[in-house]
PDB file of C-alpha atoms in Angstrom:
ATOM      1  CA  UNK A   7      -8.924  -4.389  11.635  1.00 64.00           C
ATOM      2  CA  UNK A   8     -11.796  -3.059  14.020  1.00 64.00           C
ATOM      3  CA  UNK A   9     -10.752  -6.459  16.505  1.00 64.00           C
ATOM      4  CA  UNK A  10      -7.318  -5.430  16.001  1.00 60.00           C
ATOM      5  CA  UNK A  11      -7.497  -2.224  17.453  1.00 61.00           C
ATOM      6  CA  UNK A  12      -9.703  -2.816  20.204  1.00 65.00           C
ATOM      7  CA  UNK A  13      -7.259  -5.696  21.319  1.00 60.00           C
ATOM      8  CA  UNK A  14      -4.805  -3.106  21.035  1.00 63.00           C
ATOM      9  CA  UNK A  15      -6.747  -0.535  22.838  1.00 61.00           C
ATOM     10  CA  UNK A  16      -7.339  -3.365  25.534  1.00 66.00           C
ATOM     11  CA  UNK A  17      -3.998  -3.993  26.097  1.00 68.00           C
ATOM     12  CA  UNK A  18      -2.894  -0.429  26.382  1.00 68.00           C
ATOM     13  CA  UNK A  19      -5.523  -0.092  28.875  1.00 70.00           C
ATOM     14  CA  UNK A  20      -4.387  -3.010  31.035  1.00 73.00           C
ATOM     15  CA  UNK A  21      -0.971  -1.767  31.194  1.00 73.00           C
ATOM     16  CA  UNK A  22      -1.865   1.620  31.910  1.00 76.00           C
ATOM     17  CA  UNK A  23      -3.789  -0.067  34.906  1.00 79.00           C
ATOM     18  CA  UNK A  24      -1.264  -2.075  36.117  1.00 83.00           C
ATOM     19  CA  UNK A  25       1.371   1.427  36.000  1.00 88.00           C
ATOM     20  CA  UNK A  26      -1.368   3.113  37.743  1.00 88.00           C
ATOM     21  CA  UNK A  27      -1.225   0.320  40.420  1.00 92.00           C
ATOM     22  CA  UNK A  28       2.266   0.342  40.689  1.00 94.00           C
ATOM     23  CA  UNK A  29       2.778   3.987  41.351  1.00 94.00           C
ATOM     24  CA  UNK A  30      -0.035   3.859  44.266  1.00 94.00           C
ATOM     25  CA  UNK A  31       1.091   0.639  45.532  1.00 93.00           C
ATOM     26  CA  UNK A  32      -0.765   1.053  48.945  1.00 95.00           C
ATOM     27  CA  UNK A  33       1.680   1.503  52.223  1.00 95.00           C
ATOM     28  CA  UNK A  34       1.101   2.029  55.893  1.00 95.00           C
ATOM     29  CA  UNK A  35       0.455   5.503  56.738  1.00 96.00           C
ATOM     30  CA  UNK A  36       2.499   5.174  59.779  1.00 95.00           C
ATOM     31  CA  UNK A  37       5.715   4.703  57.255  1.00 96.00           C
ATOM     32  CA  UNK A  38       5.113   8.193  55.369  1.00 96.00           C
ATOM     33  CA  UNK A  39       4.979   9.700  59.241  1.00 96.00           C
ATOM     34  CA  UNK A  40       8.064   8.325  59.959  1.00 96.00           C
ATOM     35  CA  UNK A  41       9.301   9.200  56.655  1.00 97.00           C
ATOM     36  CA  UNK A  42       8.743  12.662  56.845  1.00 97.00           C
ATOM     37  CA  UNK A  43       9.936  12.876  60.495  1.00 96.00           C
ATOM     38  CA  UNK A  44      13.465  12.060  59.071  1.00 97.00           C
ATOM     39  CA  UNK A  45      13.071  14.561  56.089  1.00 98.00           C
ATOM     40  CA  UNK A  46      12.147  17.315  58.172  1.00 98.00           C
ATOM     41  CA  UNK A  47      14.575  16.629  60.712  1.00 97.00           C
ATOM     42  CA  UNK A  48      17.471  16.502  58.055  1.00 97.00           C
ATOM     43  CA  UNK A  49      16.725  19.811  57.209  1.00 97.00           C
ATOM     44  CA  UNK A  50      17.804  21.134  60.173  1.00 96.00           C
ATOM     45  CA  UNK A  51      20.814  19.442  60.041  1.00 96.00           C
ATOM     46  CA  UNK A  52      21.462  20.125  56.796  1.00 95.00           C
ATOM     47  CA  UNK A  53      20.860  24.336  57.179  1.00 95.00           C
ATOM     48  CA  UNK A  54      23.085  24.160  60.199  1.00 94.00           C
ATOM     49  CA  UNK A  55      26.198  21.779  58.686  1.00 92.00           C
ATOM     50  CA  UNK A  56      25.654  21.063  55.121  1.00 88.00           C
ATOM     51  CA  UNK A  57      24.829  23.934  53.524  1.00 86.00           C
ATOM     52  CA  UNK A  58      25.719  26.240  55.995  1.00 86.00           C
ATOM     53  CA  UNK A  59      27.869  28.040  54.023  1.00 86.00           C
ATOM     54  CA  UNK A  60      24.974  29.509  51.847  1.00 87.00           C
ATOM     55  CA  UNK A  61      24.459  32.159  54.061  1.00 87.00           C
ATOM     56  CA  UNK A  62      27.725  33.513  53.197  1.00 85.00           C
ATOM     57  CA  UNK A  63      26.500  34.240  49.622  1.00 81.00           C
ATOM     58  CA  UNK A  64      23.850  36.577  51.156  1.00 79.00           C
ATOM     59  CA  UNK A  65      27.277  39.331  50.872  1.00 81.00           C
ATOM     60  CA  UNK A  66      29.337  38.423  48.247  1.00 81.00           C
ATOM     61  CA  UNK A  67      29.001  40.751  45.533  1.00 77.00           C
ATOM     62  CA  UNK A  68      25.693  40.444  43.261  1.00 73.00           C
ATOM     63  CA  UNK A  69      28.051  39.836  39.820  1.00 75.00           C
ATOM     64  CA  UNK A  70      28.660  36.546  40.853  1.00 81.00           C
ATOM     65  CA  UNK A  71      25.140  35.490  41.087  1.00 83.00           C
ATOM     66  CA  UNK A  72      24.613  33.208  38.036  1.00 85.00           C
ATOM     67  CA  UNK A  73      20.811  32.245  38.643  1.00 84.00           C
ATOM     68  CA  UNK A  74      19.720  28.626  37.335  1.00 84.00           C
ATOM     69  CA  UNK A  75      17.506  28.457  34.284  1.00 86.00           C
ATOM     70  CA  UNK A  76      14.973  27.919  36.836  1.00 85.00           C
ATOM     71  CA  UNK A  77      15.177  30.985  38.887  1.00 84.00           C
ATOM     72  CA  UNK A  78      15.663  33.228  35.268  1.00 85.00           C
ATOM     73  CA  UNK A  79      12.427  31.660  33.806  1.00 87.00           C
ATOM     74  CA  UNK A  80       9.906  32.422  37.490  1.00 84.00           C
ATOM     75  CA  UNK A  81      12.268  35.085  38.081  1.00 82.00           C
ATOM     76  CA  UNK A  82      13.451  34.941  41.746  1.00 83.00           C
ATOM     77  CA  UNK A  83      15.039  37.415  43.596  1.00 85.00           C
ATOM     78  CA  UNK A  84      18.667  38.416  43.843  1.00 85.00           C
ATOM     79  CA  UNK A  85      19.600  36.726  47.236  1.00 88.00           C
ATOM     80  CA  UNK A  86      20.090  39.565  49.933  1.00 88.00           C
ATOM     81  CA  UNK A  87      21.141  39.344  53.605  1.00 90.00           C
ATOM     82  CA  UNK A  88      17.559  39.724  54.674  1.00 92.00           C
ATOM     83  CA  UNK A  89      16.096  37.086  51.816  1.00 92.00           C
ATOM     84  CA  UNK A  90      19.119  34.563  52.935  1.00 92.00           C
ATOM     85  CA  UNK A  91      18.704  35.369  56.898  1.00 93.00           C
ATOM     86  CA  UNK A  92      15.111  35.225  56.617  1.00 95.00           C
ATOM     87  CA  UNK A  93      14.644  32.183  54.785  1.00 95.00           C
ATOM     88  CA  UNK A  94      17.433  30.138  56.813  1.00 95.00           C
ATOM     89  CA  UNK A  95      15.290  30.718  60.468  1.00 96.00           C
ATOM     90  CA  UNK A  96      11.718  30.123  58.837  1.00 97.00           C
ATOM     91  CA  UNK A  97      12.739  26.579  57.399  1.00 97.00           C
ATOM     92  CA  UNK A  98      14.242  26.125  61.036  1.00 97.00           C
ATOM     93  CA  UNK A  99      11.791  26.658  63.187  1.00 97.00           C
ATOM     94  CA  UNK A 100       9.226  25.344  60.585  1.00 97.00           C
ATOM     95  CA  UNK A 101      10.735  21.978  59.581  1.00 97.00           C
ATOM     96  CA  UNK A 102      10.973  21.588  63.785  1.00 97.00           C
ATOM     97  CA  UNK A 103       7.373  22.014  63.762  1.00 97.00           C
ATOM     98  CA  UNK A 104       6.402  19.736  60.448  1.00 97.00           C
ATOM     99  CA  UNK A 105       8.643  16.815  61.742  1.00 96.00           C
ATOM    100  CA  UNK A 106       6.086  16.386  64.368  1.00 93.00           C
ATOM    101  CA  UNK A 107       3.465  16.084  61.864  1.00 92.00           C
ATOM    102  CA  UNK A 108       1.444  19.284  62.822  1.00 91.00           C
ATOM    103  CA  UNK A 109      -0.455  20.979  59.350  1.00 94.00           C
ATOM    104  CA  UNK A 110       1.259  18.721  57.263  1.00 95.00           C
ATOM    105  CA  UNK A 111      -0.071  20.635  53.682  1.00 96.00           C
ATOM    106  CA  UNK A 112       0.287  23.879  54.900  1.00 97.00           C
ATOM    107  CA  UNK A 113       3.581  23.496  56.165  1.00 97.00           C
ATOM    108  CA  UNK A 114       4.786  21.253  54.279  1.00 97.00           C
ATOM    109  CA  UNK A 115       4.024  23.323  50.807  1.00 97.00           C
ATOM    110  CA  UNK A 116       5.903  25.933  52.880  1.00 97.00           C
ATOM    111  CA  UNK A 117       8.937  24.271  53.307  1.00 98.00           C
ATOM    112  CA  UNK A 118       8.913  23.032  49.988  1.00 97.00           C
ATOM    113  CA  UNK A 119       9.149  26.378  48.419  1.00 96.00           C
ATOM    114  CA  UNK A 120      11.509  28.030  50.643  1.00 96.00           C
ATOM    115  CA  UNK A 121      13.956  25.212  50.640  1.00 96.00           C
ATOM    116  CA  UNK A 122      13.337  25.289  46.569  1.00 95.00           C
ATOM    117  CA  UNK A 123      14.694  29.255  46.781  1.00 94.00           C
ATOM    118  CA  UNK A 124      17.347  27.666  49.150  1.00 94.00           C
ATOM    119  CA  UNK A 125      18.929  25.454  46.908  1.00 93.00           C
ATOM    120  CA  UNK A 126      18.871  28.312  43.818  1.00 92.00           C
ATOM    121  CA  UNK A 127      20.626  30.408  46.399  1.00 90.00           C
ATOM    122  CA  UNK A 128      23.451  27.411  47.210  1.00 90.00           C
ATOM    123  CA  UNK A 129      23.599  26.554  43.511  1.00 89.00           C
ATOM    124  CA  UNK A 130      23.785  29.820  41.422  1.00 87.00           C
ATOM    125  CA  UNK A 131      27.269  30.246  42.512  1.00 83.00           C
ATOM    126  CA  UNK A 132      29.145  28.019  39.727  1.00 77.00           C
ATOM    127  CA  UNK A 133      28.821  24.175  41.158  1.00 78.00           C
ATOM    128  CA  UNK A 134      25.381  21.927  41.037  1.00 81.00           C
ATOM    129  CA  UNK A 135      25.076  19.223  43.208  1.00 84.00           C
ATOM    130  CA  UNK A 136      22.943  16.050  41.976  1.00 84.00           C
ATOM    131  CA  UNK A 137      22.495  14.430  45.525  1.00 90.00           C
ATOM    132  CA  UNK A 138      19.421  17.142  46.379  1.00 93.00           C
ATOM    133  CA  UNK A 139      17.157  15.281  43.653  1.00 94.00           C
ATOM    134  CA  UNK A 140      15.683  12.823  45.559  1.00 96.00           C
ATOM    135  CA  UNK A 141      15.174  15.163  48.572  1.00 97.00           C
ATOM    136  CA  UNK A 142      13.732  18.023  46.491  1.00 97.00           C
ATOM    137  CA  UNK A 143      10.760  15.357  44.908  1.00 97.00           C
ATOM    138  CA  UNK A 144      10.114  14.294  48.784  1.00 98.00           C
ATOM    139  CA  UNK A 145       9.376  17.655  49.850  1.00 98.00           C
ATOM    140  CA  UNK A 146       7.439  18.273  46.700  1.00 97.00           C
ATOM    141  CA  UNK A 147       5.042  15.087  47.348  1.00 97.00           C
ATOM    142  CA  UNK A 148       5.252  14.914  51.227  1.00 97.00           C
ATOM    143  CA  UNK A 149       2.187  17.385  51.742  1.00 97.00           C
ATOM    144  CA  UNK A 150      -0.278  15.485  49.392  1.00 96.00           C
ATOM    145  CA  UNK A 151      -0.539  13.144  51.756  1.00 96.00           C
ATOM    146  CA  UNK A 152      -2.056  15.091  54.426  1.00 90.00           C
ATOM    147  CA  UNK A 153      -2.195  13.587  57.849  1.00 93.00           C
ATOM    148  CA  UNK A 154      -0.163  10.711  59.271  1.00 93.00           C
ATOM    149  CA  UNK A 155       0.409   8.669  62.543  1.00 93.00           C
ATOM    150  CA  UNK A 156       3.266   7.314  63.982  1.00 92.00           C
ATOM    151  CA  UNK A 157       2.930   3.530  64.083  1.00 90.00           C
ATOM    152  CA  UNK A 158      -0.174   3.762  61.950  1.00 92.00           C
ATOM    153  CA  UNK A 159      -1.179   0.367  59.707  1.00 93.00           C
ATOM    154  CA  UNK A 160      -3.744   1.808  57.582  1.00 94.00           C
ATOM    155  CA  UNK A 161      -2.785   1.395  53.793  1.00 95.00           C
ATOM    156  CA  UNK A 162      -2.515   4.157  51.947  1.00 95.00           C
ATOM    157  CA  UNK A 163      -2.266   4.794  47.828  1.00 96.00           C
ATOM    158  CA  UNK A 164      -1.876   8.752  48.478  1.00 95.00           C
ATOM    159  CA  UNK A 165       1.073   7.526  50.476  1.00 96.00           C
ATOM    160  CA  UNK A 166       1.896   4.788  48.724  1.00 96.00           C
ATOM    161  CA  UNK A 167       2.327   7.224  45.336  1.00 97.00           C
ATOM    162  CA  UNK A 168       4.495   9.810  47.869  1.00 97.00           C
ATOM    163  CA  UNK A 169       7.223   7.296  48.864  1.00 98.00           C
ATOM    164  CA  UNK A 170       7.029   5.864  44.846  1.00 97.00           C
ATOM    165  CA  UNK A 171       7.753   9.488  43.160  1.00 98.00           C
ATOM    166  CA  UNK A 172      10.907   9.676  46.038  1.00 98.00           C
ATOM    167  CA  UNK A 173      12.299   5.858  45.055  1.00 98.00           C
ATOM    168  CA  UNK A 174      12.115   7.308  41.384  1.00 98.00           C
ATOM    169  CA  UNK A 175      13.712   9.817  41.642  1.00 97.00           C
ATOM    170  CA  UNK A 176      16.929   8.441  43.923  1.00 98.00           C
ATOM    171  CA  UNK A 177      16.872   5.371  41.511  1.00 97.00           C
ATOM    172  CA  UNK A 178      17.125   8.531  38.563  1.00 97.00           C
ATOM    173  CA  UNK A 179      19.441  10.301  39.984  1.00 96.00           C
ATOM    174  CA  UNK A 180      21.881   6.645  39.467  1.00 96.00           C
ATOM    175  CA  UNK A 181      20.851   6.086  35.935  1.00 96.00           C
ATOM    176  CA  UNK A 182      21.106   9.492  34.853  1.00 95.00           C
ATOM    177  CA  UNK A 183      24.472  10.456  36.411  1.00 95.00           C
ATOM    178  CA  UNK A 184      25.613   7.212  34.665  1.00 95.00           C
ATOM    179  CA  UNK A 185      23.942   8.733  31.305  1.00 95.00           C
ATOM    180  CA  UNK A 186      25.640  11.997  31.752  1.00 93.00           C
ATOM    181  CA  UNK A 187      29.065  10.327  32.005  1.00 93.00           C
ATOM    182  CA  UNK A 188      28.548   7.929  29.076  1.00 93.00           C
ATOM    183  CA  UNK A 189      26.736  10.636  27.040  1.00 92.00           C
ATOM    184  CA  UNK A 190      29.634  13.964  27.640  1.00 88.00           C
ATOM    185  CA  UNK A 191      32.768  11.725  27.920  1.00 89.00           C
ATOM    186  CA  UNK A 192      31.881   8.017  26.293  1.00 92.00           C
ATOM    187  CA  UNK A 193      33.442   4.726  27.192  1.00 92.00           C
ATOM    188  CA  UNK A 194      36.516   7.007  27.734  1.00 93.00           C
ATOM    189  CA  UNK A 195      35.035   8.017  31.491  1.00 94.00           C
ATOM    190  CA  UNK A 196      35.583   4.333  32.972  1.00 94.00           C
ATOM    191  CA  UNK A 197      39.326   4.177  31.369  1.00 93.00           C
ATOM    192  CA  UNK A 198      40.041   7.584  32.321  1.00 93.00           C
ATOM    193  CA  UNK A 199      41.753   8.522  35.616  1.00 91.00           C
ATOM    194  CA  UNK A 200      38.551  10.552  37.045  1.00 93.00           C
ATOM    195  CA  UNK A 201      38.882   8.089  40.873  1.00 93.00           C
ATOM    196  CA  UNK A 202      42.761   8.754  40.945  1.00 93.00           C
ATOM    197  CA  UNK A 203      41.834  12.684  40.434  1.00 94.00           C
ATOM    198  CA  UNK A 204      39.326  12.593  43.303  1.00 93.00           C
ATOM    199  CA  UNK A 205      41.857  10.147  45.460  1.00 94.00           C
ATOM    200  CA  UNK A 206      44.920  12.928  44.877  1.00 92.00           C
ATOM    201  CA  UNK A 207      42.294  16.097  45.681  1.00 91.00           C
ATOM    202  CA  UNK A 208      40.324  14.795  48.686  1.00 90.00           C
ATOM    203  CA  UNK A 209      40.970  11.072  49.302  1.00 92.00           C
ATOM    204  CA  UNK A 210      41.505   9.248  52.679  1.00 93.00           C
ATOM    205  CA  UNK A 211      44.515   7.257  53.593  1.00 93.00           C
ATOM    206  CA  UNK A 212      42.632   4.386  52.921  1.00 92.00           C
ATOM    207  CA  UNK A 213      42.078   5.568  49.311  1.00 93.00           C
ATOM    208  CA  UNK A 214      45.535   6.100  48.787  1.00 92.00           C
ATOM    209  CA  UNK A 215      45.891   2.736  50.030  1.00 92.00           C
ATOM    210  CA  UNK A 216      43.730   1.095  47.624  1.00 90.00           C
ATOM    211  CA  UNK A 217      44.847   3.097  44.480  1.00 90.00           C
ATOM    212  CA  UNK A 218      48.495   0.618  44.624  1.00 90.00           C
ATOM    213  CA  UNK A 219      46.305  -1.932  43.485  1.00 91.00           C
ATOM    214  CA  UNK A 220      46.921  -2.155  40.178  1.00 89.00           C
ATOM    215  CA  UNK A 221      43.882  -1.359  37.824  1.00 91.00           C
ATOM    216  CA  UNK A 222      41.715  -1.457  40.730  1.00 93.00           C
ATOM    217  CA  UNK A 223      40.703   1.947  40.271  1.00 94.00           C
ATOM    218  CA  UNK A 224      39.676   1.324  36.283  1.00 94.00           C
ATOM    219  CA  UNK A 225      37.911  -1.556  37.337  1.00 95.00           C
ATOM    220  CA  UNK A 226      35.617   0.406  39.894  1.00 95.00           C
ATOM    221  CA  UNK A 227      35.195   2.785  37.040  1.00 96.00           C
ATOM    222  CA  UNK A 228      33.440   0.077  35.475  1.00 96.00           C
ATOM    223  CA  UNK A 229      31.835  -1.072  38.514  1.00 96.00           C
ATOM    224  CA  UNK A 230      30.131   2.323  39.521  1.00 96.00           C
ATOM    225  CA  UNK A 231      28.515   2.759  35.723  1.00 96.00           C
ATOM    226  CA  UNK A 232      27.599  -0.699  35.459  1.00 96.00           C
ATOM    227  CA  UNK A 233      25.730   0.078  39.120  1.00 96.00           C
ATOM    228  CA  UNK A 234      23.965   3.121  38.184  1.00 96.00           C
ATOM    229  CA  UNK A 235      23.105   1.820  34.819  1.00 96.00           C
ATOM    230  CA  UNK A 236      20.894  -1.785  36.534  1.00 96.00           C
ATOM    231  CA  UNK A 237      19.749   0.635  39.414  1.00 97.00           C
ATOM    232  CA  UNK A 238      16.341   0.886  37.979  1.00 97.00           C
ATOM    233  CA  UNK A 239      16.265  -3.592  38.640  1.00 97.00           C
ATOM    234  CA  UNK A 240      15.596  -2.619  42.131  1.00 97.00           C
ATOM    235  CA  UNK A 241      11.867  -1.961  41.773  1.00 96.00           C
ATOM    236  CA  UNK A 242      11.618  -5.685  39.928  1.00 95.00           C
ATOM    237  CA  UNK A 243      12.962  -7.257  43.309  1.00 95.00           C
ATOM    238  CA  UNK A 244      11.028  -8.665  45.936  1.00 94.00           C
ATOM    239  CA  UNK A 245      10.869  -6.488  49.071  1.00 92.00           C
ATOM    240  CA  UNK A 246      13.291  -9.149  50.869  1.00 93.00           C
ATOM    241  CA  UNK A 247      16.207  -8.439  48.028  1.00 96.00           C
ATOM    242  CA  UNK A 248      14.718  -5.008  47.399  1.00 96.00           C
ATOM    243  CA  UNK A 249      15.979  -4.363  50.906  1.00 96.00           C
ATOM    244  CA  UNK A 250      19.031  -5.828  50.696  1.00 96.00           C
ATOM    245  CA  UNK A 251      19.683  -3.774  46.788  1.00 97.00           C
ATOM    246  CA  UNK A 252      18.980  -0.890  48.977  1.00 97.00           C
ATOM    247  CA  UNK A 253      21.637  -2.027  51.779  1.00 96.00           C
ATOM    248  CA  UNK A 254      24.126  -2.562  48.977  1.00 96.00           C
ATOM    249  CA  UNK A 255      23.432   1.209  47.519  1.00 97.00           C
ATOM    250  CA  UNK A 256      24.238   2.589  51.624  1.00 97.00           C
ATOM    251  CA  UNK A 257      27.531   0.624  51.418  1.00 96.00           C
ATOM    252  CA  UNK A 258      28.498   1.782  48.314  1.00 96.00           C
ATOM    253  CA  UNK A 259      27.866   5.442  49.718  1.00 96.00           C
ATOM    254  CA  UNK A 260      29.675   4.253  52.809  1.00 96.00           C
ATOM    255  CA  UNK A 261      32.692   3.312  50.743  1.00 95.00           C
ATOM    256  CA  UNK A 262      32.480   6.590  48.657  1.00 94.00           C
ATOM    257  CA  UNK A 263      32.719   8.732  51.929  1.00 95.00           C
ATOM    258  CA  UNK A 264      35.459   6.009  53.588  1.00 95.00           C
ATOM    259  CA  UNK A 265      37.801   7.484  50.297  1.00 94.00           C
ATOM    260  CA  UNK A 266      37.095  10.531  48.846  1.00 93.00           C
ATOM    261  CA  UNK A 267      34.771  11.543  51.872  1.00 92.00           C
ATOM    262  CA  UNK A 268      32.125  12.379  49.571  1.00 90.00           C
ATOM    263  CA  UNK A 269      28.569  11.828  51.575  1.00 89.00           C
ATOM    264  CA  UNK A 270      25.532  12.406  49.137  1.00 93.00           C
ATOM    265  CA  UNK A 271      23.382  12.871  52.381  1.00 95.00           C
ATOM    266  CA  UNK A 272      20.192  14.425  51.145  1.00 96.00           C
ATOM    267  CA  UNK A 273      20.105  11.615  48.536  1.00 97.00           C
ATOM    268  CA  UNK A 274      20.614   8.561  50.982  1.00 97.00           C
ATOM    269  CA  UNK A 275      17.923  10.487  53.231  1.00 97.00           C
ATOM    270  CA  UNK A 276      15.488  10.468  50.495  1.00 97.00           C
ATOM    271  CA  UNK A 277      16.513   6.671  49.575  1.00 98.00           C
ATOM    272  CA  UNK A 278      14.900   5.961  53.222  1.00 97.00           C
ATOM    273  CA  UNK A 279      11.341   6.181  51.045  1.00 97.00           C
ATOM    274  CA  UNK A 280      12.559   1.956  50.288  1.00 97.00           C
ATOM    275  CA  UNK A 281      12.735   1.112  54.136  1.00 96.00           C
ATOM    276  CA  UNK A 282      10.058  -0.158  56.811  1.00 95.00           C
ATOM    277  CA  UNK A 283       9.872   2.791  58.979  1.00 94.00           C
ATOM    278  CA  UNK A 284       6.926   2.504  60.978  1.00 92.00           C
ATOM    279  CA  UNK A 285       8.554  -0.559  62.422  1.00 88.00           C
ATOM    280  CA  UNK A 286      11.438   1.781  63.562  1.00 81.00           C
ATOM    281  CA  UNK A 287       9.196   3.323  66.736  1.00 74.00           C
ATOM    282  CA  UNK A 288      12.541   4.538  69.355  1.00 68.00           C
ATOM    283  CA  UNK A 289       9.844   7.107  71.681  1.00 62.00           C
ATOM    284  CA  UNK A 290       7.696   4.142  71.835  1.00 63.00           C
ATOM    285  CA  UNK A 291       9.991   1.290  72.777  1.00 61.00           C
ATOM    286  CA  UNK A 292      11.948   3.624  75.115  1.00 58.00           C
ATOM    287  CA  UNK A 293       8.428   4.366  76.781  1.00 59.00           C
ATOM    288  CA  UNK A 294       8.015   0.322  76.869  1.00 64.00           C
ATOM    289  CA  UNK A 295      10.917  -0.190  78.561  1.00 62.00           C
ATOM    290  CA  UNK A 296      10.435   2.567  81.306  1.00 60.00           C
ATOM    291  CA  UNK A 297       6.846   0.681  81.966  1.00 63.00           C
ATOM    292  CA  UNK A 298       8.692  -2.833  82.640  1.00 64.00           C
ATOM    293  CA  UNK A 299      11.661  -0.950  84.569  1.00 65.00           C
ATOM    294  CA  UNK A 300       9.383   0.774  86.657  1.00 66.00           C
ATOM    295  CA  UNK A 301       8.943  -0.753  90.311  1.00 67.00           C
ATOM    296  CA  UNK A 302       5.471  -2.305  90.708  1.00 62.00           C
ATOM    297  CA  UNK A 303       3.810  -0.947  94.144  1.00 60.00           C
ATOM    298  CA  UNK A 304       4.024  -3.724  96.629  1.00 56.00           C
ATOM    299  CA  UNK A 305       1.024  -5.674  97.501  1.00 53.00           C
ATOM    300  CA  UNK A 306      -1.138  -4.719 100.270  1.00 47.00           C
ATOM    301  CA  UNK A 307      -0.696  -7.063 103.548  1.00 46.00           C
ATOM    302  CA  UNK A 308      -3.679  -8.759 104.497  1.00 48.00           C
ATOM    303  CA  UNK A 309      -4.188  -8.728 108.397  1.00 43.00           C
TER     304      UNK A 309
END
């Protein structure tokens, strides 16, 4: 019995290793720069276009603020013109100033909690969006891992463990919206006529297209929960077909938008934590190619 259970005990302990190893799979520094470069850049965008209409909740009446479960249990604040104003400029100017990499904790911690009160503001108003999961977690782990360079090679588990929490948490957001329809509606959802709904409220003329096809639209159905439901087989891949998974998940989201113009961009932001971006260096190869452009002083003539 004793042998038994330290054999057991062993083999717990291996596997707890080898999860351990896996979560702080060691990447290049210079990938979680460039990584949060594209985070805090998106922000911008995404306060000035995506959810610009937020700021219009700052003066609707305070009746129709339903607070999340979330913002009942710290409690936050009633939004206000000043609280909405005031927290649309600071994560502005400050996600400007984190892109470049400047007091990454500091900042970034910053960030992270005003955006947080951001999107209790944009979703205490009757509708939840899922696409902000991934995004949320990368603001969340982005400051533990301090300082970064641009173009930097040194391997990193504190980085490594950053970029992991974000792929889990895109990869979650597929299995679990697949759960959700399988666990609410049943088998029902990929029979039902929930694509020719979304094609007759918002789709393109290519959707409409497409939806003559007869049973093309069930058969999608099937398609999308059979797709979120083997999302998780990404992280068994080898980064060559891990990549191309990952290509596959941006075309699906490119097909999404190309019909019901639906464009879950926070979440394919966040899924950038799965791509090689310190190799993507633009400020770098554009100052490259000024060097060989530039005219080379001519040669002094020897009398």
């Amino acid at each position: 019995m004793a042998v038994a259970v330290t054999a057991a005990a062993g083999s717990a302990a291996r596997a707890a290793g080898a999860v351990g190893r896996w979560l702080t799979a060691p990447v290049p520094l210079g990938r979680v720069a460039a990584f949060r470069t594209v985070v805090y850049l998106y922000l911008v965008v995404d306060l000035l276009l995506v959810t610009s209409s937020v700021r219009a909740h700052a003066n609707v009446p305070g009746d129709l603020y339903q607070p999340l479960m979330v913002a009942r249990l710290l409690p936050l604040p009633e939004p206000t013109p000043l609280l909405v104003n005031a927290i649309f400029w600071a994560l502005i100017g400050l996600s400007l100033a984190a892109a470049t990499g400047r007091a990454p904790r500091l900042l970034g911690v910053t960030i992270f909690l005003l955006y947080f009160q951001w999107m209790i503001i944009a979703m205490s108003y009757g509708k939840v969006d899922h696409d902000r999961v991934g995004l949320l977690v990368a603001l969340a782990v982005l400051p533990t891992v301090g300082r970064a360079r641009h173009g930097d090679p040194t391997r990193s588990e504190p980085a490594g463990w950053a970029l992991r929490m974000t792929q889990i948490a895109v990869i979650a957001t597929y299995f679990l919206a697949a759960w959700a329809k399988l666990r609410l509606e049943g088998p029902d959802w990929m029979t039902s006529s929930v694509l020719a709904w979304a094609i007759l409220r918002r789709g393109t003329e290519f959707a409409h297209l497409i939806a003559q096809v007869p049973y093309l639209l069930v058969v999608s159905q099937f398609g999308i929960v059979a797709f979120e439901l083997l999302s998780p087989a990404v992280f068994m891949l080898r980064e060559r077909w891990r990549l191309r998974c990952v290509g596959f998940f941006y075309l699906f989201h490119l097909s999404v938008f190309a019909t019901i113009t639906i464009s879950f961009a926070p979440h394919l932001v966040a899924m950038t934590s799965f791509l090689p971006l310190e190799k993507v260096r633009p400020i770098e190869r554009w100052r490259r190619s000024r060097a060989a452009n530039k005219p080379q002083p001519a040669e002094a003539v020897t009398m």
